[in-house]
Coordinates of C-alpha atoms in Angstrom, one line a residue:
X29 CA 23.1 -85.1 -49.1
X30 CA 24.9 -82.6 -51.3
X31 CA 28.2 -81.1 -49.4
X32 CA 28.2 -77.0 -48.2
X33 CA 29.2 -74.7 -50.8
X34 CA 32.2 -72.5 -50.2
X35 CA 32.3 -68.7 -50.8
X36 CA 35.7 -68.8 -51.7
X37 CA 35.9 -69.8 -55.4
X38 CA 39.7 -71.8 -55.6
X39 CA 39.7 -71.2 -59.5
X40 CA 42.5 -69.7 -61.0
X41 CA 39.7 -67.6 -62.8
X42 CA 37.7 -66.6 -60.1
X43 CA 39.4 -63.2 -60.1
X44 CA 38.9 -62.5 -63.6
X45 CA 35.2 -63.5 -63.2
X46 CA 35.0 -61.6 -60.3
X47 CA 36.0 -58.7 -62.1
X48 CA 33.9 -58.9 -65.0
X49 CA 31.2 -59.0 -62.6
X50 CA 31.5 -56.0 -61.2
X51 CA 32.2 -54.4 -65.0
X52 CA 28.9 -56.0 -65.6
X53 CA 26.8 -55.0 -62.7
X54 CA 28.5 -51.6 -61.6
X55 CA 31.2 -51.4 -58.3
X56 CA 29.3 -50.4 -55.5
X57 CA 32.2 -48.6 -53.7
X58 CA 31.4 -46.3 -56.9
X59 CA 27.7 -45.9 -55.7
X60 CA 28.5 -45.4 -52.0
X61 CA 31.2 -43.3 -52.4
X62 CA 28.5 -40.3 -53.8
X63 CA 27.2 -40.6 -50.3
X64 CA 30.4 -41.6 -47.7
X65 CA 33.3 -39.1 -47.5
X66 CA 35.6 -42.2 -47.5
X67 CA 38.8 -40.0 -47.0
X68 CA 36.8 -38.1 -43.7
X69 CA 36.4 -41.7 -42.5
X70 CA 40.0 -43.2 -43.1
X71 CA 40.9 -39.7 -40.9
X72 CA 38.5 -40.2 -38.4
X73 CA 40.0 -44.0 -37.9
X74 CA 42.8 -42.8 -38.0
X75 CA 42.7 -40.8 -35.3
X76 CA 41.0 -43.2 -33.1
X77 CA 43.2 -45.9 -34.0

């Protein structure tokens, strides 16, 4: 039986593959950020909050 994978990667290099990941296949906060006025929305949370 072959043990459950973790999402979390413990490698040390895990954040600098992380990162070339997203160079590599685009940040999608840059994609959703044409359609989300994320400044609106932190203001609006803020309020409620």
């Amino acid at each position: 039986m072959i043990p459950p994978r973790s999402a979390l990667k413990k490698d040390k290099l895990a954040s600098e593959y992380h990162r070339r990941k997203i160079d590599e296949l685009g940040d999608p906060l840059l994609v959703l950020d044409k359609y989300v006025d994320f400044s609106a929305l932190a203001d609006t949370i803020d309020r409620v909050v």
